[in-house]
Coordinates of C-alpha atoms and ligand atoms in Angstrom, one line a residue:
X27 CA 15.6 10.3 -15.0
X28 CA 13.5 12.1 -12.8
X29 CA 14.8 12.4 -9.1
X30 CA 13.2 10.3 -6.5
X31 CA 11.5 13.2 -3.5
X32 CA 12.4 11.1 -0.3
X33 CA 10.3 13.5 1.6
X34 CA 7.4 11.3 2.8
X35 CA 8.8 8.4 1.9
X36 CA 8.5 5.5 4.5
X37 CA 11.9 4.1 5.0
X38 CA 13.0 0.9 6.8
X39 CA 16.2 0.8 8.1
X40 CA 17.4 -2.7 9.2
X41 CA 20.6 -2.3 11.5
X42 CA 22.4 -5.5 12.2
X43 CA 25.3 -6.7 14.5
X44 CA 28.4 -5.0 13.4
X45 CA 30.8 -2.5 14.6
X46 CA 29.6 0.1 11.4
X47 CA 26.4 0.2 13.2
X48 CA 27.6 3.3 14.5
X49 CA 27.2 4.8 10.6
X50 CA 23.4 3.7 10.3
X51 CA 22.8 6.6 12.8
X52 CA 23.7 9.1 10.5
X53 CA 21.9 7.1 8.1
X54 CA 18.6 7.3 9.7
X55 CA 19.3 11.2 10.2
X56 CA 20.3 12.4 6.7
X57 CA 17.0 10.3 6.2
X58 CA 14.9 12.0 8.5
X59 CA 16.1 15.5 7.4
X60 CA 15.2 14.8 3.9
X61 CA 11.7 14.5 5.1
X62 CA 11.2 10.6 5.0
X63 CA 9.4 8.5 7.7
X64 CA 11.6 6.4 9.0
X65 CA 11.4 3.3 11.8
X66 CA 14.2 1.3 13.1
X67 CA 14.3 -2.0 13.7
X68 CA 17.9 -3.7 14.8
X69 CA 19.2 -7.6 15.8
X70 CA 19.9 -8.0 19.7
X71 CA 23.6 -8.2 18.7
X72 CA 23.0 -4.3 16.8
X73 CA 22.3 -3.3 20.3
X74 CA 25.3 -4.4 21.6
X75 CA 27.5 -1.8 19.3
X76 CA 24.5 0.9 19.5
X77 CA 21.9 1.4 22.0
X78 CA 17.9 1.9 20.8
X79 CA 17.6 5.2 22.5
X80 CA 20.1 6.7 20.0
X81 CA 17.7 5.3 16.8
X82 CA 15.0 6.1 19.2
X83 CA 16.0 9.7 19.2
X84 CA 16.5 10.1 15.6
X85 CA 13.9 8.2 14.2
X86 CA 11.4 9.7 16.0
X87 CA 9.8 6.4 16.7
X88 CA 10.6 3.6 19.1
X89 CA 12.8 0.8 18.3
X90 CA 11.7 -2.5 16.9
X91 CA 13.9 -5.1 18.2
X92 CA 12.3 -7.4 20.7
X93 CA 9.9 -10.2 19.3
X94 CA 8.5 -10.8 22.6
X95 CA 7.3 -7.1 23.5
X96 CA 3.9 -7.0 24.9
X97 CA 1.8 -5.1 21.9
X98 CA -1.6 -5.4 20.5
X99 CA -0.6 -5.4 16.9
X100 CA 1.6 -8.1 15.0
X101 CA 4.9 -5.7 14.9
X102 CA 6.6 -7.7 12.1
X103 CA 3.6 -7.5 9.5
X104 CA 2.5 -3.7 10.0
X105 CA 6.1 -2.9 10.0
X106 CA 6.0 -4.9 6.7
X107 CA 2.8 -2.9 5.6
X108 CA 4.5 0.3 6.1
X109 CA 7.7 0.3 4.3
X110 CA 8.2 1.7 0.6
X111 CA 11.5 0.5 1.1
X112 CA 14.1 -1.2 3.3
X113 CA 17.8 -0.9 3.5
X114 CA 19.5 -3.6 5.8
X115 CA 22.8 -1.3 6.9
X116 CA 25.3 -2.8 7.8
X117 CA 24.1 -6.5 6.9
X118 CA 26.3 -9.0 8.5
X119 CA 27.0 -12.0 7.3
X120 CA 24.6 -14.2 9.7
X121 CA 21.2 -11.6 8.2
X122 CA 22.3 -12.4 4.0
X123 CA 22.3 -16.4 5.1
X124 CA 18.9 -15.3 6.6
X125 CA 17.7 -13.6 4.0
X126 CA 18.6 -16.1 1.2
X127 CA 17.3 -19.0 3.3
X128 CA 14.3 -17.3 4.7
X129 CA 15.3 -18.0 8.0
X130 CA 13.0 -16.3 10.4
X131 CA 13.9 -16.3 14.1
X132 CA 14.2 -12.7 15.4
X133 CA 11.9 -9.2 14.6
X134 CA 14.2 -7.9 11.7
X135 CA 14.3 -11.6 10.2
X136 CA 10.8 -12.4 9.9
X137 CA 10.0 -8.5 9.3
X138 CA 12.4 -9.2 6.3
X139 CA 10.5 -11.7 5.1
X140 CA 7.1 -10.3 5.6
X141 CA 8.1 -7.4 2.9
X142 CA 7.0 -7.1 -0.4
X143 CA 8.8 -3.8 -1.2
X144 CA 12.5 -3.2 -2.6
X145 CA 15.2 -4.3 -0.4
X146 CA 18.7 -2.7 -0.5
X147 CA 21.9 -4.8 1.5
X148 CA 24.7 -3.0 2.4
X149 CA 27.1 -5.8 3.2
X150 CA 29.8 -5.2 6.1
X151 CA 32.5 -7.0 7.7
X152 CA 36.1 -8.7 7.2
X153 CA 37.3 -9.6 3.6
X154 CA 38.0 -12.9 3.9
X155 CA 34.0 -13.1 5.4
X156 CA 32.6 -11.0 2.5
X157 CA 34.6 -12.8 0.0
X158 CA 33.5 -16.8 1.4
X159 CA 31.7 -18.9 -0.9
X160 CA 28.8 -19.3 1.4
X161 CA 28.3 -15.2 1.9
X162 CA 29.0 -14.4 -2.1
X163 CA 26.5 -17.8 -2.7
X164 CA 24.1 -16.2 -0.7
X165 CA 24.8 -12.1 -2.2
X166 CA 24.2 -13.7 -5.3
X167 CA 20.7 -15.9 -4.4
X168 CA 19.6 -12.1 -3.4
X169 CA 20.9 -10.3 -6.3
X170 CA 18.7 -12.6 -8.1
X171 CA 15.6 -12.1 -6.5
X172 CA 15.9 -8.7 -7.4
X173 CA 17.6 -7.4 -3.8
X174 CA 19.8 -4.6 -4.5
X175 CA 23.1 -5.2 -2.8
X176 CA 25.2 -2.1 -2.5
X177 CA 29.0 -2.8 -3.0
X178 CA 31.3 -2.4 0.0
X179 CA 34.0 -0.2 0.1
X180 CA 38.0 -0.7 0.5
X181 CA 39.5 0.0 3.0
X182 CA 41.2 -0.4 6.3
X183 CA 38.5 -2.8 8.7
X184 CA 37.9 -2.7 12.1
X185 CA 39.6 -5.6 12.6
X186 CA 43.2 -4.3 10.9
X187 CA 42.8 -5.5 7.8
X188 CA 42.6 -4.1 5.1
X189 CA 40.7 -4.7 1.7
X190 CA 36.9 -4.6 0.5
X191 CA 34.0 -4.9 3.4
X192 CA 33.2 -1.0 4.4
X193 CA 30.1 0.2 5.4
X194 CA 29.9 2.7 1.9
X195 CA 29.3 6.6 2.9
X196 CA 26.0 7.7 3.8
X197 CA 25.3 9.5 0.5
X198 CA 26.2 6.1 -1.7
X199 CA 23.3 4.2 0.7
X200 CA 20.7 6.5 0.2
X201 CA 21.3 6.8 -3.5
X202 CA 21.0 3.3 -3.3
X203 CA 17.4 3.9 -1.8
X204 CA 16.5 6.2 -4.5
X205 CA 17.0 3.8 -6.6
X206 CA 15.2 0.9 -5.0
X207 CA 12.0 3.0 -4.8
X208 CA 12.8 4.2 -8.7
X209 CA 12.7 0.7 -9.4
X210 CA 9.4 0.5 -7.3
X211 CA 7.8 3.0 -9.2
X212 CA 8.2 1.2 -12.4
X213 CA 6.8 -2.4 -11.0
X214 CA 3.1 -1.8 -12.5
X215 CA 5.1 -0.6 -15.8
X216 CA 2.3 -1.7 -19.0
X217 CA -0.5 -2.8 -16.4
X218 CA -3.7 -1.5 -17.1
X219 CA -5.8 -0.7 -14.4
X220 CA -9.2 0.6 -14.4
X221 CA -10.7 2.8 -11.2
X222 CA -13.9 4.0 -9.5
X223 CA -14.4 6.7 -7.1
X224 CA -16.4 9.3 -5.8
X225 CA -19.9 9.1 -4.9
X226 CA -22.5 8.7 -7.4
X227 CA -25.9 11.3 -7.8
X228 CA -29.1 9.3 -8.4
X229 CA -31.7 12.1 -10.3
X230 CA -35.2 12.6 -8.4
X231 CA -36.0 15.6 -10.8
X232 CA -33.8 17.7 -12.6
X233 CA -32.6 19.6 -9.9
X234 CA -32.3 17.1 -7.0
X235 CA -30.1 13.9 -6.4
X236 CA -29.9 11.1 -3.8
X237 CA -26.1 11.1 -3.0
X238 CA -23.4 10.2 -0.1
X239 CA -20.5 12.3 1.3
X240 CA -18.2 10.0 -0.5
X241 CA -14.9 12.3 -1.3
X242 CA -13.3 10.9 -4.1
X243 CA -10.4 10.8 -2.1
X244 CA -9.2 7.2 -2.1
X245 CA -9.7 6.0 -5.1
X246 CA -8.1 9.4 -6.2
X247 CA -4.8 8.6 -4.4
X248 CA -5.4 4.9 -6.0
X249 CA -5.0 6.5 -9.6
X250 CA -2.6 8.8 -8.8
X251 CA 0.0 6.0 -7.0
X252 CA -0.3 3.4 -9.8
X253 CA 0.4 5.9 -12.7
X254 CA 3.7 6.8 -10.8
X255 CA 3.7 3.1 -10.6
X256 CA 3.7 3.3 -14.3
X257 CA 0.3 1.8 -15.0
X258 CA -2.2 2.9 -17.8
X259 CA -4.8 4.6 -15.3
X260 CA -8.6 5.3 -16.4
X261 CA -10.7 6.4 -13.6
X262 CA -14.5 6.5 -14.0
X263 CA -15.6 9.1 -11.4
X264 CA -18.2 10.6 -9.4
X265 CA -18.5 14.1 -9.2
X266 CA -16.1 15.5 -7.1
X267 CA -14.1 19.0 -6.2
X268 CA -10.6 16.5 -6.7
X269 CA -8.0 18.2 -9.5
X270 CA -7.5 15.2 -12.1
X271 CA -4.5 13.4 -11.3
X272 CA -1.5 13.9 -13.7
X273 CA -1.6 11.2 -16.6
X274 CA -4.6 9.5 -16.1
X275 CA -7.3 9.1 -18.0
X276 CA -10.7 10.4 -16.4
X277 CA -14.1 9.8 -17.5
X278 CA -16.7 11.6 -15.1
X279 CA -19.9 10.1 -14.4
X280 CA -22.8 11.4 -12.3
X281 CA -24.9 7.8 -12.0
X282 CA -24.2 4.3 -11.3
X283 CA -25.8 3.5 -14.3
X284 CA -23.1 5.8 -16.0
X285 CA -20.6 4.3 -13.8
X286 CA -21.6 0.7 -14.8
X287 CA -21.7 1.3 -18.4
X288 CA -18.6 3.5 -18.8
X289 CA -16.4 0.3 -16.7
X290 CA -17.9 -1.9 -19.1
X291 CA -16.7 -0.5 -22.0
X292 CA -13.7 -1.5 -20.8
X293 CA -14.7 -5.4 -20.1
X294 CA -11.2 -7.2 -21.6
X295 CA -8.9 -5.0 -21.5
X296 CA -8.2 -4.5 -17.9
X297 CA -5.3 -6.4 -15.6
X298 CA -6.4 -4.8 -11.8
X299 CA -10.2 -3.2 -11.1
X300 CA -10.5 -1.2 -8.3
X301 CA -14.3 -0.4 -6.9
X302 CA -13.5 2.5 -4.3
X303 CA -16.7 4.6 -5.9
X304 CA -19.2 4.4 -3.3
X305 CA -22.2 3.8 -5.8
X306 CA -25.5 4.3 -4.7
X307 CA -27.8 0.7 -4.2
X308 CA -31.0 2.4 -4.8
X309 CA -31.9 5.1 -8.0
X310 CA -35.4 6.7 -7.8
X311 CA -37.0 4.2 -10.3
X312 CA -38.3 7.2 -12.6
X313 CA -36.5 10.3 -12.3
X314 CA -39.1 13.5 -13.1
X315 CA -38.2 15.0 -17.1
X316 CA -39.8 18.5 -14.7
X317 CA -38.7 19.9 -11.2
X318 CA -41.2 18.4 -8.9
X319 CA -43.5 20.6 -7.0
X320 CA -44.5 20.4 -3.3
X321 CA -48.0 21.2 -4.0
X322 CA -49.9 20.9 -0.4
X323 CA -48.4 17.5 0.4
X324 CA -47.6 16.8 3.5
X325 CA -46.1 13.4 2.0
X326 CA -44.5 11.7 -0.7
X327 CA -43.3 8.3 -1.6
X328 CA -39.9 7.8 -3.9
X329 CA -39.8 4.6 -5.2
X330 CA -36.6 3.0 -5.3
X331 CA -35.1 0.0 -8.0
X332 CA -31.8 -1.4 -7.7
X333 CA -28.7 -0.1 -9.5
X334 CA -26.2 -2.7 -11.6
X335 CA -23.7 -3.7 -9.1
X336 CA -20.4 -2.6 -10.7
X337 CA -17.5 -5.0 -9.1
X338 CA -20.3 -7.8 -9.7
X339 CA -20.4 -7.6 -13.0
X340 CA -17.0 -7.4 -13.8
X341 CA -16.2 -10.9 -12.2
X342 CA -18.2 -11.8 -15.3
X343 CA -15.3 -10.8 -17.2
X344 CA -13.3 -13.2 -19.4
X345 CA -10.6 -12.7 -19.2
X346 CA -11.5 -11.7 -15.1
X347 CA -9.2 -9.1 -14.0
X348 CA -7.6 -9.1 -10.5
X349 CA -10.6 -7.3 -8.6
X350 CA -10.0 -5.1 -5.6
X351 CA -13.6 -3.9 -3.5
X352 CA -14.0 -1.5 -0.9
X353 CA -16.2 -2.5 2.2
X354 CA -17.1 0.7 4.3
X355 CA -18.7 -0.4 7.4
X356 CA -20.8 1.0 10.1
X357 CA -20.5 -2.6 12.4
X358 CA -18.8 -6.0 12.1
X359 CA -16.7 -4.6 9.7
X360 CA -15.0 -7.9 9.6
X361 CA -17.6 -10.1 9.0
X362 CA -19.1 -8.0 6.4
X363 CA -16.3 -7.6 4.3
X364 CA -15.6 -11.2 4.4
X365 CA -18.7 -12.2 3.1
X366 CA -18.7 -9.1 0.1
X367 CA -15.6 -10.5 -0.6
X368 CA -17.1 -14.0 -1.5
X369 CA -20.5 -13.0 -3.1
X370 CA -19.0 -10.5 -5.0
X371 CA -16.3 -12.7 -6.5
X372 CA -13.4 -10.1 -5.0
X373 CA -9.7 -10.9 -5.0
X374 CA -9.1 -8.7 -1.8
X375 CA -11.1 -6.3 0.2
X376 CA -10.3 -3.3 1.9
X377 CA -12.2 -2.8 5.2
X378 CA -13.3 0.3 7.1
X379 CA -15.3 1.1 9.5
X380 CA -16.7 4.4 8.9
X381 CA -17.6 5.5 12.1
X382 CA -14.4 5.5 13.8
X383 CA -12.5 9.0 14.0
X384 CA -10.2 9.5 11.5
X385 CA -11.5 6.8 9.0
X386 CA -14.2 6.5 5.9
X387 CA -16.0 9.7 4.0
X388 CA -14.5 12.9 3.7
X389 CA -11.0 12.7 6.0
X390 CA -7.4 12.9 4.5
X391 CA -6.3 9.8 6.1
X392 CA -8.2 6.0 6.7
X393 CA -7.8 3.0 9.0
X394 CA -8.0 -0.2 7.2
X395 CA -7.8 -4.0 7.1
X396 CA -6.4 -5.9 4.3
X397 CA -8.4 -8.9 3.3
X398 CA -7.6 -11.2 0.4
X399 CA -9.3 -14.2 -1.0
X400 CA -6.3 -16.7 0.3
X401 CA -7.5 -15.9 4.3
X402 CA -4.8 -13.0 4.5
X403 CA -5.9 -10.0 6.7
X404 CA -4.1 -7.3 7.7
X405 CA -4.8 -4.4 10.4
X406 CA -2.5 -1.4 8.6
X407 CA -2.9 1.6 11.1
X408 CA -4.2 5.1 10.9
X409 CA -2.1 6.3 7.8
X410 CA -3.0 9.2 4.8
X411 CA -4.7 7.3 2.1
X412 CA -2.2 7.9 -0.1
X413 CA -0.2 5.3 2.5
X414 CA -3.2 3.4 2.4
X415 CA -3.5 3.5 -1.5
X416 CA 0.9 2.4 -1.9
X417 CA -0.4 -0.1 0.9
X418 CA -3.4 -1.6 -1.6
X419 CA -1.0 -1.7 -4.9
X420 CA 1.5 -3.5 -2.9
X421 CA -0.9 -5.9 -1.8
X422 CA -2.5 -6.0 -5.6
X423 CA 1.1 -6.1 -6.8
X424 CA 1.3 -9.4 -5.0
X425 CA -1.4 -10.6 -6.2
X426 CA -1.3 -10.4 -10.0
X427 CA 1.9 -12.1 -9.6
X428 CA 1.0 -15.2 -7.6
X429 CA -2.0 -15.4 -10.0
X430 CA 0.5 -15.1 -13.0
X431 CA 2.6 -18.2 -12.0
X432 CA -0.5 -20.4 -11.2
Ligands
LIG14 O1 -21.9 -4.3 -0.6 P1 -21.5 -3.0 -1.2 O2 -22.3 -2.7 -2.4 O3 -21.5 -1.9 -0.2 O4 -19.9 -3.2 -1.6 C1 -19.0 -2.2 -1.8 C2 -18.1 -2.4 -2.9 O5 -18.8 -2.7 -4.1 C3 -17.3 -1.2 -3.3 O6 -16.0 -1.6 -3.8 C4 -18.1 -0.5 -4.3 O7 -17.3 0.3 -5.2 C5 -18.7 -1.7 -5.1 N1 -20.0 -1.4 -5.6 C6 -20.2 -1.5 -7.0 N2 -21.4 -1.3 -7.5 C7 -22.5 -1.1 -6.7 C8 -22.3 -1.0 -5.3 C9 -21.1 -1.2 -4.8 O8 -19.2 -1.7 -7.7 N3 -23.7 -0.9 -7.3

């Protein structure tokens, strides 16, 4: 099995209300030292046995903890956003009858629930507590839903006793977090998913085009995520300087006519599309066989048709894949992308507004909004698209499934 990097990997680590708080410290260090991203977020009652500062401090990042903190973005769901994967250590008792219940009435509880990726529980406390009905009901509920409790240990407790209810070492819970996000890589396992990207070149003559300074960079990162992801990945590209990502299938294209006709090829047999090519709206509507001359113009007039539009078309599908569109912005990004989402018969968009620093053409990382077709939209930060692209599959994850059980 191939080992799990955890460099770059962004980690949440859940600290709850018991005395092995202490142990999550060196938790979130051995984390941070392997290179991983990692944010804190504890219980009031966590705070009592460890203050903030010292998560704070090793994190890197401030502490998530009070609901109520004044902040301009909804802590719980970008937190949510963010994480590859979460480990809840120590869990007490009161956070598994949370968790199982969906009982939301702190920041790490309704974080908790806002999270779509793997979730590892490292139960701690007495024996006769871990080994009551109502916790081992509620360990089992989890185990079920596909939560991966870590075993405690036995030993001698805080409070005297001795028996099972450790905190495990450090190394056995971030094993445990390799496998979580192992598991995570497999969840597009057999899913076939079909990709555009790059710009597309619309021929005036032989030797000129009408292009945009699209990159190729997002939908790139797109491919590259869902094949770790273990998806079937074709991507139908644009020309760009990119290396092909390892294990997908790439078929390059130069219009959008290409484009189009190379994605329909592969009308039925697609589960997710994604349209991150920025195609061009307009082709010269006759391209010259000869490179055109200047002559002594001081003028001259392209005329422009209207190239297929790609995601359009492939609502047509039946059976309709999940379908994921780009909307890159200049103004009311919002807005816009609402209404592309509609008319093009989208399941989610993914908004940007290309003129803010940082975002859009040509940059290594993007600032986008989330929107689906159920009223959903989330802000996710400034983050490298290949955050942005794990951010998107999660989010596409999600919604193959609900479609699934409909
Ligand atoms: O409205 P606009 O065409 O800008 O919408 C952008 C979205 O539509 C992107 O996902 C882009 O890949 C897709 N698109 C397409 N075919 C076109 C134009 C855009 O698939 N001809």
């Amino acid at each position: 099995m191939p080992a799990i990097e955890l460099s770059g990997r962004r980690i949440i680590v859940a600290v709850t209300g018991g005395i092995a708080a202490y142990k999550a410290c060196e938790l979130v260090s051995t984390l941070v030292k392997s290179g991983a991203q990692v944010r804190v977020v504890m219980t009031e009652s966590a705070r009592r046995f460890v203050s903030e500062m010292t998560f704070a401090t090793l994190s890197g990042h401030e502490v998530a903890w009070d609901m109520w903190a004044p902040r301009t973005n909804v802590e719980h769901i970008s937190l949510a956003e963010f994480a590859e994967v979460c480990v809840i250590a120590p869990a007490t008792a009161n956070v598994i009858a949370k968790c199982a219940h969906g009982i939301a009435d702190d920041l790490l509880s309704t974080c908790l629930l806002a999270l779509t990726c793997p979730v590892v529980i490292a139960p701690a406390m007495n024996t006769r507590m871990l080994c009551s009905a109502p916790v081992q009901a509620n360990l089992a509920t989890l185990r079920e839903r596909g939560v991966h409790v870590v075993e405690p240990e036995e030993g001698r407790l805080a409070c005297g006793e001795t028996g099972a209810g450790r905190l495990p070492a450090t190394e056995v819970l971030v094993e445990a977090v390799r496998d979580a996000l192992r598991s995570r890589r497999g969840a597009m396992s057999g899913m076939r998913i079909l990709i555009t990207a790059g710009p597309t070149r619309e021929a005036i003559d032989p030797v000129r085009f009408l292009s945009n300074p699209s990159s190729g960079r997002m939908g790139y990162e797109l491919a590259a995520e869902a094949q770790r992801r273990g998806a079937d990945v074709t991507l139908v590209s644009g020309p760009t300087s990119l290396p092909r990502p390892e294990g997908v299938a790439v078929v390059a294209v130069q219009s959008a006519e290409q484009m189009h006709e190379a994605v329909q090829e592969r009308a039925g047999v697609v589960d997710l599309f994604i349209g991150a090519a920025a195609v061009a709206d307009w082709r010269p509507a006759e391209a010259a066989t000869e490179k055109m001359k200047k002559g002594d113009r001081e003028e001259m007039t392209l005329r422009m048709v209207r190239t297929p539009d790609i995601i359009a078309s492939v609502a047509q599908w039946q059976p309709r894949p999940t379908i994921v569109g780009f909307a890159a912005e200049t103004n009311e990004t919002i807005a816009h992308a609402r209404e592309k989402l509609q008319r093009k018969g989208m399941d989610m968009i993914v908004a940007n507004d290309v003129s803010e620093p940082g975002a859009g053409f040509e940059v290594e990382t993007n600032r986008v909004t989330l929107i689906d077709v159920i009223g959903r939209e989330t802000d996710l930060p400034l983050m490298s698209k290949a955050e942005v692209a794990a951010a998107i599959l999660d989010r596409a994850g999600a919604l193959i499934a609900s479609r699934e059980s409909q």
